[in-house]
Amino acid sequence: MGNKIKRVDDFVAGGLVRFIAFLGDLVFAYSIHFYAQSFKAYVGITHQVSQVLKTLPYFDLVNGWFWESVISVAMIYALYILIRMYTTFIFGVSFSQWLLGLRGGKGFIWNRLGGVFRCVLEIGFTPLVIFDLPPLWGMPTLKERLSVTKIIKGWGIYTYAITPFFLLFIMGLAFVAPLFFNLAIINDFKVIYKEEPSTKKISKEDDFDSFKHFSSNHFKFDVFSSLKDERFILLPNFEIVANGDARKISPSLLIFDRTYKTFGILKVAKRISLLKLLSLGKKGNPLFSMKYPVLSKAFKKTDEPFKVKTYDPKYGKNTFFSEKLKFEIKNLLEDSLKINVGNIYEHAFHNGPFINGYVQIKNTISQIIPEGITPTVTFEKIGNYEFLRFNQTFNFTDGQRQNKYETLIPMDTENAMVLEFNYSDQPTSLLSWENFKEQFWSSIVWYMDYEEIFEFPQLMEDFTPVVILDYFATRDLVDSNKKLLEDYVVDYFKSISKNALNWEDTELVKLLEVVLSRYESVISVKNLKESGYYSEEFIRKMSSIKLALTVGNKEYFK
């Protein structure tokens, strides 16, 4: 009797199609990994895995990037196993195996129950490639033998026909998967490539007698400008924020425009390491050092060349970044911010197929600016620094009003201070802000690489409103300097309050009442920490100014 001929459907699935199915399930896990990072629960699990790894011997001796890669691989592999278990319970084989036409060789029930057990065995067996080689010779794997299951060919012609399309699909999915990170696939930025012109320069026709230096250690700028026309009123402002049992005093500069009766608040939102942010671009990109050679060398340097230094006049306006480094930083930021599904192939043509690092940078920046509204992004030169400028408009729940935010991230310093300007909801607020920058920032110089830049002024005529921000709430002064500061604060707010009443500017009066109330709170906090830090005479004068302003007592200010 001749040899019994086996039906084609009973042949064990070959090694090549199994490998392609393995790649497919792995790519699905890879994509889900990026998408899942949009959710706190998944991020929390990832953090727990990292905490476990930190308990390993010699953890601190190994580069942090290596451990980040290990964590990512572990999470992707765990998702791969879960995908295979879940889909095998449904189809009898994994999702990719099912798509490629493979099927279980046992009964309906055992294909699923035994198949899930086979997937559990994959946890230990898949990394050991040798146990997956038997299908090359038409034999089941050890996992199949132990689980008493079999993966066989289902529809031979279908498998041959679908495989090329499946390969193209998973290659494309793997390529765009990083865009799912923190939902970057829909979190698009409107990048405007036209550079914004710098603010106008000082003219020879300007009245320099009215100009003075507005120098701030808090904002780390020096502005040579004039507010003689009194259109813009600068009000040093403070907010007390609860931080557990402690209270933090946050300075900001409130800018009131008398022409448009609108105001905005300028503050330092946060401080970031620009190079640390940009180093995310290296992740998974072997071509990074070729495209950004100067930036790659900067990453390898110690912190010392870019560390904040005490200012010395010999430094002038210089920054620590070379022009070549600034050029590469701008290119990397531009390439990262504009990446999306619509231009993914154009991006790959110019920058290579490795997009994960660009997406990481884009998403980190999206966490720096206010959440929720797609920003318009421009590159703007302000003084000696170039900034990324993000504009966002938020609608109030009544649908009638708007609140506008502008976020400025400097690109010329490692020690980047992120500035935020919050406009009021007046229709003219944007124009007002542009006018202010044109007038006040026309000659601004930034010093974010330095500290202790400007000394405490010793003459009353050298004081400006921004000096109040530097010293009133956050620094302790010797008695002589404290007396000078108290006298200036009283004179400044007395003068503005007098003008507000004489101008009959009710908007400015209301604003001053709010600001003066906050000064009372700051004084209480400072005196609570150090009894009698601010004098009783100063407290009495500030209270009198506020009372006279509230009741409209013009006689008090004569």
Coordinates of C-alpha atoms in Angstrom, one line a residue:
M1 CA 0.0 0.0 0.0
G2 CA 1.5 3.4 -1.0
N3 CA 2.3 6.2 1.4
K4 CA -0.7 8.1 2.7
I5 CA -0.8 11.5 1.1
K6 CA -1.4 14.3 3.6
R7 CA -3.9 17.1 2.7
V8 CA -2.2 20.5 2.1
D9 CA -4.3 22.0 4.9
D10 CA -2.7 19.7 7.4
F11 CA 0.8 20.8 6.8
V12 CA 2.5 22.6 9.7
A13 CA 2.8 26.3 8.9
G14 CA 6.2 27.2 7.6
G15 CA 8.9 29.2 9.4
L16 CA 8.8 32.3 7.1
V17 CA 5.1 33.0 7.4
R18 CA 5.3 32.5 11.2
F19 CA 8.2 35.0 11.3
I20 CA 6.2 37.5 9.3
A21 CA 3.2 37.0 11.7
F22 CA 5.6 37.5 14.6
L23 CA 6.7 40.8 13.1
G24 CA 3.1 41.9 12.6
D25 CA 2.1 41.2 16.2
L26 CA 5.3 42.9 17.4
V27 CA 4.5 46.0 15.3
F28 CA 1.0 46.1 16.7
A29 CA 2.4 46.0 20.2
Y30 CA 5.0 48.7 19.2
S31 CA 2.2 51.0 18.0
I32 CA 0.0 50.4 21.1
H33 CA 3.0 51.2 23.3
F34 CA 3.2 54.7 21.9
Y35 CA -0.6 55.2 22.0
A36 CA -0.8 53.9 25.6
Q37 CA 1.6 56.5 26.8
S38 CA -1.2 59.0 26.5
F39 CA -2.8 57.4 29.5
K40 CA -1.6 57.9 33.1
A41 CA -2.3 54.2 34.1
Y42 CA 0.2 52.9 31.5
V43 CA 2.7 55.6 32.4
G44 CA 2.4 54.5 36.0
I45 CA 3.1 50.9 35.1
T46 CA 6.1 51.9 33.1
H47 CA 7.3 53.9 36.1
Q48 CA 6.9 50.9 38.4
V49 CA 9.0 48.8 36.0
S50 CA 11.7 51.4 36.2
Q51 CA 11.6 51.4 40.0
V52 CA 12.1 47.6 39.9
L53 CA 15.1 48.0 37.6
K54 CA 16.7 50.5 39.9
T55 CA 17.0 47.8 42.6
L56 CA 19.4 45.9 40.3
P57 CA 23.1 45.9 41.2
Y58 CA 25.2 48.4 39.3
F59 CA 22.1 50.2 38.0
D60 CA 23.7 53.7 38.4
L61 CA 26.9 52.6 36.5
V62 CA 25.0 52.0 33.3
N63 CA 23.9 54.8 30.9
G64 CA 20.4 56.0 31.6
W65 CA 19.5 55.7 27.9
F66 CA 20.2 52.0 28.1
W67 CA 17.7 51.5 30.9
E68 CA 15.1 53.5 29.1
S69 CA 15.6 51.2 26.1
V70 CA 15.3 48.1 28.3
I71 CA 12.0 49.5 29.8
S72 CA 10.6 50.2 26.4
V73 CA 11.5 46.7 25.1
A74 CA 10.0 45.1 28.2
M75 CA 6.7 47.0 27.9
I76 CA 6.5 46.3 24.1
Y77 CA 7.2 42.6 24.7
A78 CA 4.5 42.4 27.4
L79 CA 2.0 44.0 25.1
Y80 CA 3.0 41.5 22.4
I81 CA 2.3 38.6 24.7
L82 CA -1.0 40.1 25.7
I83 CA -2.1 40.7 22.1
R84 CA -1.2 37.1 21.2
M85 CA -3.1 35.7 24.2
Y86 CA -6.2 37.8 23.7
T87 CA -6.5 37.3 19.9
T88 CA -5.6 33.6 20.2
F89 CA -8.6 33.2 22.6
I90 CA -10.8 34.8 19.8
F91 CA -9.4 33.3 16.6
G92 CA -7.5 30.2 17.8
V93 CA -4.2 31.8 16.5
S94 CA -2.8 35.3 16.9
F95 CA -4.3 38.2 15.0
S96 CA -1.4 38.4 12.5
Q97 CA -1.4 34.6 12.0
W98 CA -5.1 34.8 11.4
L99 CA -4.7 37.6 8.8
L100 CA -2.1 35.6 7.0
G101 CA -4.4 32.6 6.7
L102 CA -3.0 30.3 9.4
R103 CA -5.3 28.4 11.7
G104 CA -5.2 26.0 14.6
G105 CA -4.9 22.3 13.9
K106 CA -7.0 21.0 16.9
G107 CA -10.6 21.4 17.8
F108 CA -12.5 24.7 18.3
I109 CA -12.1 24.7 22.1
W110 CA -8.6 23.5 22.4
N111 CA -7.3 25.8 19.6
R112 CA -8.3 28.6 22.0
L113 CA -7.6 27.3 25.4
G114 CA -4.4 25.4 24.4
G115 CA -3.5 28.3 22.2
V116 CA -3.6 30.7 25.2
F117 CA -1.3 28.3 27.1
R118 CA 1.0 28.3 24.1
C119 CA 1.2 32.1 24.2
V120 CA 2.1 31.9 27.9
L121 CA 5.0 29.6 27.0
E122 CA 6.1 32.3 24.5
I123 CA 7.2 34.5 27.5
G124 CA 10.2 32.3 28.0
F125 CA 10.6 30.5 24.7
T126 CA 10.4 33.3 22.1
P127 CA 13.7 35.0 23.1
L128 CA 15.3 31.5 22.6
V129 CA 15.2 31.5 18.8
I130 CA 16.4 27.9 18.5
F131 CA 13.0 26.6 19.7
D132 CA 11.2 28.3 16.8
L133 CA 13.4 26.7 14.1
P134 CA 11.5 23.3 13.7
P135 CA 8.9 24.7 11.4
L136 CA 11.6 25.2 8.8
W137 CA 11.6 21.4 8.5
G138 CA 7.8 21.0 8.7
M139 CA 7.7 20.2 12.4
P140 CA 5.8 21.9 15.3
T141 CA 7.7 24.1 17.7
L142 CA 8.4 22.9 21.3
K143 CA 5.7 25.4 22.5
E144 CA 3.2 23.6 20.3
R145 CA 4.2 20.2 21.6
L146 CA 4.0 21.2 25.2
S147 CA 0.6 22.8 24.8
V148 CA -0.6 20.0 22.6
T149 CA -1.5 22.5 19.8
K150 CA -0.6 22.9 16.2
I151 CA -0.5 25.9 13.9
I152 CA -1.1 24.8 10.3
K153 CA -1.6 26.4 6.9
G154 CA -5.1 27.4 6.2
W155 CA -5.5 28.8 2.7
G156 CA -2.2 28.4 0.8
I157 CA -3.0 30.7 -2.2
Y158 CA -4.5 33.3 0.1
T159 CA -1.4 33.4 2.3
Y160 CA 0.9 33.9 -0.7
A161 CA -1.3 36.6 -2.1
I162 CA -1.8 38.6 1.2
T163 CA 1.8 38.4 2.6
P164 CA 3.4 41.2 0.4
F165 CA 0.5 43.6 1.3
F166 CA 0.7 42.6 4.9
L167 CA 4.5 43.3 5.0
L168 CA 4.0 46.8 3.4
F169 CA 1.2 47.5 5.9
I170 CA 3.3 46.7 9.0
M171 CA 6.3 48.5 7.6
G172 CA 4.2 51.6 7.2
L173 CA 2.6 51.2 10.6
A174 CA 6.0 50.8 12.3
F175 CA 7.2 53.9 10.5
V176 CA 4.3 56.2 11.8
A177 CA 3.8 54.5 15.2
P178 CA 5.8 57.1 17.1
L179 CA 3.1 59.7 16.0
F180 CA 0.7 57.9 18.3
F181 CA 2.8 59.0 21.3
N182 CA 0.7 61.3 23.5
L183 CA -1.7 61.5 20.5
A184 CA 0.7 63.5 18.4
I185 CA -1.0 62.2 15.3
I186 CA -3.8 64.7 16.0
N187 CA -1.9 67.2 18.1
D188 CA -0.7 69.3 15.2
F189 CA 1.1 72.6 15.4
K190 CA 0.5 75.4 12.8
V191 CA 4.1 76.2 12.1
I192 CA 4.6 79.4 10.1
Y193 CA 8.0 79.3 8.4
K194 CA 8.2 83.1 7.8
E195 CA 10.4 84.5 10.5
E196 CA 8.9 87.3 12.5
P197 CA 10.8 90.6 12.2
S198 CA 12.6 91.8 15.3
T199 CA 11.2 94.8 17.1
K200 CA 12.0 98.2 15.7
K201 CA 15.3 99.8 16.7
I202 CA 15.8 103.0 18.7
S203 CA 15.7 106.0 16.4
K204 CA 18.0 109.1 16.6
E205 CA 14.8 111.2 16.8
D206 CA 13.8 109.6 20.1
D207 CA 14.0 111.7 23.3
F208 CA 16.8 110.0 25.1
D209 CA 16.4 112.2 28.2
S210 CA 13.3 110.1 29.0
F211 CA 15.1 106.8 28.5
K212 CA 16.4 104.6 31.3
H213 CA 17.5 101.1 32.0
F214 CA 14.8 98.6 33.1
S215 CA 17.1 95.9 34.5
S216 CA 15.7 92.7 36.0
N217 CA 17.5 89.8 37.6
H218 CA 14.2 87.9 37.7
F219 CA 13.5 88.2 33.9
K220 CA 17.2 88.4 33.2
F221 CA 16.9 91.3 30.7
D222 CA 18.1 94.8 30.4
V223 CA 15.8 97.2 28.5
F224 CA 16.9 100.7 27.5
S225 CA 13.5 102.3 26.9
S226 CA 11.0 105.0 27.8
L227 CA 7.5 104.9 29.2
K228 CA 7.3 108.7 29.3
D229 CA 4.0 108.9 27.4
E230 CA 2.4 106.8 30.2
R231 CA 0.4 104.7 27.7
F232 CA 1.7 101.5 29.3
I233 CA 1.7 101.2 33.1
L234 CA 3.9 98.5 34.7
L235 CA 2.6 97.0 37.8
P236 CA 4.9 94.6 39.6
N237 CA 2.5 91.8 40.7
F238 CA 2.7 88.8 43.1
E239 CA 0.7 85.7 43.5
I240 CA 0.8 83.5 46.6
V241 CA 0.5 79.8 45.6
A242 CA 0.0 77.1 48.2
N243 CA 2.7 74.4 48.0
G244 CA 1.7 71.8 50.6
D245 CA 2.2 73.5 54.0
A246 CA 4.4 76.2 52.5
R247 CA 3.4 79.1 50.4
K248 CA 5.3 80.2 47.3
I249 CA 5.3 83.8 46.1
S250 CA 5.3 84.0 42.3
P251 CA 6.3 87.3 40.7
S252 CA 4.8 88.6 37.5
L253 CA 4.6 91.9 35.6
L254 CA 1.2 93.3 34.9
I255 CA 1.1 95.6 31.9
F256 CA -1.9 98.0 31.6
D257 CA -2.6 99.8 28.3
R258 CA -4.4 103.1 28.9
T259 CA -5.2 103.5 25.2
Y260 CA -7.1 100.2 24.8
K261 CA -8.0 99.7 28.4
T262 CA -6.7 96.2 28.4
F263 CA -4.0 94.4 30.3
G264 CA -1.8 91.4 30.2
I265 CA 0.5 89.5 32.6
L266 CA 4.1 88.5 31.8
K267 CA 5.8 85.9 33.9
V268 CA 8.4 83.2 33.9
A269 CA 6.4 80.0 33.5
K270 CA 9.3 77.6 34.1
R271 CA 12.9 77.0 33.5
I272 CA 14.1 74.1 31.3
S273 CA 17.4 72.6 30.1
L274 CA 17.2 73.2 26.3
L275 CA 19.9 70.6 25.5
K276 CA 18.2 68.0 27.7
L277 CA 15.0 68.6 25.7
L278 CA 16.8 68.4 22.4
S279 CA 18.7 65.2 23.4
L280 CA 15.4 63.4 23.1
G281 CA 15.9 63.7 19.3
K282 CA 18.7 61.0 19.5
K283 CA 16.2 58.3 20.6
G284 CA 16.2 55.5 18.1
N285 CA 17.9 57.6 15.4
P286 CA 21.3 56.3 14.4
L287 CA 21.5 59.1 11.8
F288 CA 21.2 61.9 14.3
S289 CA 25.0 62.7 14.7
M290 CA 25.3 62.9 10.9
K291 CA 22.6 65.4 10.5
Y292 CA 23.3 67.4 13.7
P293 CA 27.1 67.0 14.3
V294 CA 27.7 70.2 16.3
L295 CA 24.6 69.5 18.5
S296 CA 25.7 65.9 19.1
K297 CA 29.1 67.1 20.3
A298 CA 27.4 69.6 22.7
F299 CA 25.4 66.7 24.2
K300 CA 28.7 64.9 25.0
K301 CA 30.2 67.9 26.9
T302 CA 29.9 68.2 30.6
D303 CA 27.5 70.8 32.1
E304 CA 30.3 73.2 32.8
P305 CA 30.5 75.0 29.4
F306 CA 26.8 75.8 29.5
K307 CA 26.3 76.2 33.2
V308 CA 24.9 79.5 34.6
K309 CA 27.7 81.8 35.6
T310 CA 27.9 84.9 37.8
Y311 CA 27.9 87.8 35.3
D312 CA 31.0 89.7 34.5
P313 CA 30.9 92.8 32.3
K314 CA 33.6 91.3 30.0
Y315 CA 31.0 88.7 28.9
G316 CA 28.9 91.5 27.2
K317 CA 25.9 90.2 25.3
N318 CA 27.5 86.9 24.4
T319 CA 25.7 83.5 24.7
F320 CA 27.4 80.2 25.2
F321 CA 26.1 78.7 21.9
S322 CA 28.0 79.1 18.7
E323 CA 26.3 80.2 15.5
K324 CA 26.6 76.7 14.1
L325 CA 25.0 75.2 17.2
K326 CA 22.2 77.7 17.1
F327 CA 21.6 76.9 13.4
E328 CA 21.3 73.1 14.1
I329 CA 19.1 73.7 17.2
K330 CA 16.7 75.8 15.1
N331 CA 16.6 73.1 12.3
L332 CA 15.9 70.3 14.8
L333 CA 13.1 72.3 16.5
E334 CA 11.5 73.2 13.2
D335 CA 11.7 69.6 11.9
S336 CA 10.2 68.3 15.2
L337 CA 7.3 70.8 15.4
K338 CA 6.1 70.3 11.8
I339 CA 6.1 66.5 11.8
N340 CA 2.7 65.0 11.3
V341 CA 0.9 62.3 9.3
G342 CA 0.5 64.6 6.3
N343 CA 4.2 65.3 5.8
I344 CA 5.6 62.0 7.2
Y345 CA 7.1 60.9 3.9
E346 CA 8.5 64.4 3.1
H347 CA 10.1 64.4 6.6
A348 CA 11.6 60.9 6.0
F349 CA 13.0 62.1 2.7
H350 CA 14.9 65.0 4.3
N351 CA 15.7 63.5 7.8
G352 CA 15.6 59.7 7.4
P353 CA 13.1 57.1 8.5
F354 CA 13.7 57.4 12.3
I355 CA 11.0 59.7 13.6
N356 CA 10.7 58.7 17.3
G357 CA 13.1 61.4 18.5
Y358 CA 11.4 64.2 16.6
V359 CA 8.0 63.1 18.0
Q360 CA 9.5 63.0 21.6
I361 CA 10.7 66.6 21.2
K362 CA 7.3 67.8 19.8
N363 CA 5.4 66.1 22.6
T364 CA 7.7 67.5 25.4
I365 CA 7.2 71.0 24.0
S366 CA 3.4 70.4 23.9
Q367 CA 3.6 69.7 27.6
I368 CA 5.4 73.0 28.3
I369 CA 2.8 75.2 26.7
P370 CA -0.9 75.4 28.0
E371 CA -2.8 72.3 27.0
G372 CA -5.9 72.0 24.9
I373 CA -5.6 74.4 22.0
T374 CA -3.5 73.9 18.8
P375 CA -0.9 76.8 18.8
T376 CA 0.4 78.8 15.9
V377 CA 4.2 78.7 16.0
T378 CA 6.6 81.3 14.6
F379 CA 10.3 82.0 15.0
E380 CA 10.9 85.5 16.4
K381 CA 14.0 87.5 17.0
I382 CA 13.6 89.6 20.2
G383 CA 16.8 91.5 21.1
N384 CA 19.8 89.3 21.1
Y385 CA 17.9 86.0 21.4
E386 CA 15.7 84.1 19.0
F387 CA 12.5 82.5 20.4
L388 CA 9.9 79.9 19.5
R389 CA 6.7 81.8 19.8
F390 CA 3.5 79.9 20.5
N391 CA 0.1 81.7 20.2
Q392 CA -3.1 80.1 21.6
T393 CA -6.6 81.4 22.0
F394 CA -8.9 79.8 24.6
N395 CA -12.7 80.4 24.5
F396 CA -14.6 80.9 27.8
T397 CA -17.6 78.6 28.5
D398 CA -20.0 81.4 27.6
G399 CA -18.8 81.3 24.0
Q400 CA -18.5 85.2 24.0
R401 CA -15.1 85.9 25.4
Q402 CA -11.5 84.7 24.7
N403 CA -8.3 84.4 26.6
K404 CA -5.0 84.5 24.8
Y405 CA -1.7 83.0 25.7
E406 CA 1.7 83.6 24.1
T407 CA 4.6 81.3 25.2
L408 CA 8.2 82.2 24.3
I409 CA 10.9 79.6 24.5
P410 CA 14.4 80.9 23.8
M411 CA 16.6 78.9 21.4
D412 CA 19.9 80.5 22.1
T413 CA 20.6 79.3 25.7
E414 CA 20.8 76.1 27.6
N415 CA 19.4 77.8 30.6
A416 CA 16.1 78.6 29.0
M417 CA 13.4 80.6 30.8
V418 CA 10.0 79.9 29.3
L419 CA 8.1 83.2 29.3
E420 CA 4.3 83.3 29.3
F421 CA 2.1 86.3 28.4
N422 CA -1.6 86.1 29.3
Y423 CA -3.8 88.6 27.5
S424 CA -7.1 89.8 28.8
D425 CA -10.2 89.0 26.7
Q426 CA -10.4 92.4 25.1
P427 CA -10.5 92.3 21.2
T428 CA -7.6 94.8 21.1
S429 CA -5.3 92.8 23.5
L430 CA -3.2 91.3 20.7
L431 CA -2.5 94.7 19.1
S432 CA -1.8 96.2 22.6
W433 CA 0.8 93.4 23.2
E434 CA 2.5 94.0 19.9
N435 CA 2.6 97.7 20.5
F436 CA 4.2 97.2 23.9
K437 CA 6.9 94.9 22.5
E438 CA 7.6 97.5 19.8
Q439 CA 7.9 100.3 22.3
F440 CA 9.4 98.6 25.4
W441 CA 11.5 95.7 23.9
S442 CA 13.1 97.7 21.1
S443 CA 16.5 97.4 22.6
I444 CA 16.2 94.4 25.0
V445 CA 19.2 92.3 25.9
W446 CA 18.8 88.9 27.5
Y447 CA 21.2 87.4 30.0
M448 CA 19.7 83.9 30.7
D449 CA 23.2 82.3 30.9
Y450 CA 24.1 84.4 33.9
E451 CA 23.0 85.2 37.5
E452 CA 23.5 88.2 39.8
I453 CA 23.7 90.4 36.7
F454 CA 22.5 93.7 38.1
E455 CA 23.3 95.2 41.5
F456 CA 20.8 96.7 43.8
P457 CA 20.3 100.4 42.9
Q458 CA 21.6 102.9 45.4
L459 CA 19.9 106.0 44.0
M460 CA 16.1 106.5 43.8
E461 CA 16.4 107.7 40.2
D462 CA 17.9 104.3 39.3
F463 CA 14.9 102.4 40.5
T464 CA 12.3 101.0 38.1
P465 CA 9.2 98.9 38.6
V466 CA 11.0 95.7 37.6
V467 CA 13.4 96.1 40.5
I468 CA 10.4 95.6 42.8
L469 CA 9.9 92.1 41.2
D470 CA 13.6 91.3 42.0
Y471 CA 13.6 92.1 45.6
F472 CA 10.2 92.7 47.2
A473 CA 9.1 89.2 47.8
T474 CA 11.9 86.7 47.1
R475 CA 15.1 88.3 48.6
D476 CA 16.2 89.5 52.0
L477 CA 17.9 92.9 52.0
V478 CA 20.0 94.8 54.5
D479 CA 18.2 97.5 56.3
S480 CA 19.5 100.4 54.3
N481 CA 18.5 98.8 50.9
K482 CA 15.2 97.7 52.4
K483 CA 14.4 101.3 53.4
L484 CA 15.3 102.5 49.8
L485 CA 12.9 99.8 48.4
E486 CA 10.1 100.7 50.8
D487 CA 10.4 104.4 49.8
Y488 CA 10.4 103.6 46.1
V489 CA 7.4 101.2 46.4
V490 CA 5.4 103.9 48.3
D491 CA 6.3 106.7 45.8
Y492 CA 5.6 104.5 42.8
F493 CA 2.2 103.3 43.8
K494 CA 1.2 106.7 45.2
S495 CA 2.1 108.3 41.9
I496 CA 0.2 105.8 39.8
S497 CA -2.8 105.9 42.1
K498 CA -2.9 109.7 41.9
N499 CA -2.8 109.5 38.1
A500 CA -5.4 106.9 37.9
L501 CA -7.8 109.1 39.9
N502 CA -7.0 112.2 37.9
W503 CA -7.4 110.3 34.6
E504 CA -10.7 108.9 36.0
D505 CA -9.5 105.6 34.7
T506 CA -11.8 103.1 36.5
E507 CA -10.1 100.1 34.9
L508 CA -6.7 101.1 36.2
V509 CA -8.2 101.9 39.6
K510 CA -9.7 98.4 39.9
L511 CA -6.4 96.8 38.8
L512 CA -4.4 98.8 41.4
E513 CA -6.8 97.8 44.2
V514 CA -6.2 94.1 43.3
V515 CA -2.4 94.6 43.1
L516 CA -2.2 96.5 46.4
S517 CA -4.2 93.8 48.2
R518 CA -1.7 91.3 47.0
Y519 CA 1.1 93.5 48.4
E520 CA -0.6 93.3 51.8
S521 CA -0.6 89.5 51.5
V522 CA 3.1 89.4 50.6
I523 CA 4.0 91.7 53.4
S524 CA 2.2 89.4 55.8
V525 CA 4.0 86.4 54.5
K526 CA 7.4 88.1 54.8
N527 CA 6.8 89.5 58.3
L528 CA 5.5 86.0 59.3
K529 CA 8.8 84.5 58.3
E530 CA 10.8 87.3 59.9
S531 CA 9.1 89.5 62.4
G532 CA 9.2 93.2 61.5
Y533 CA 10.9 92.6 58.1
Y534 CA 8.8 95.4 56.6
S535 CA 8.4 98.4 58.8
E536 CA 5.1 99.5 60.4
E537 CA 5.5 102.9 58.7
F538 CA 5.7 101.2 55.3
I539 CA 2.7 99.1 56.0
R540 CA 0.7 102.1 57.2
K541 CA 1.6 104.1 54.1
M542 CA 0.6 101.3 51.7
S543 CA -2.7 100.8 53.5
S544 CA -3.4 104.6 53.2
I545 CA -2.7 104.5 49.5
K546 CA -5.1 101.7 49.0
L547 CA -7.9 103.3 51.1
A548 CA -7.5 106.7 49.4
L549 CA -7.7 104.9 46.0
T550 CA -10.7 102.9 46.9
V551 CA -12.8 105.9 48.2
G552 CA -11.5 108.2 45.4
N553 CA -9.8 110.6 47.8
K554 CA -7.8 112.8 45.5
E555 CA -6.9 115.2 48.3
Y556 CA -4.7 112.5 49.9
F557 CA -2.4 112.4 46.8
K558 CA -1.8 116.2 46.6

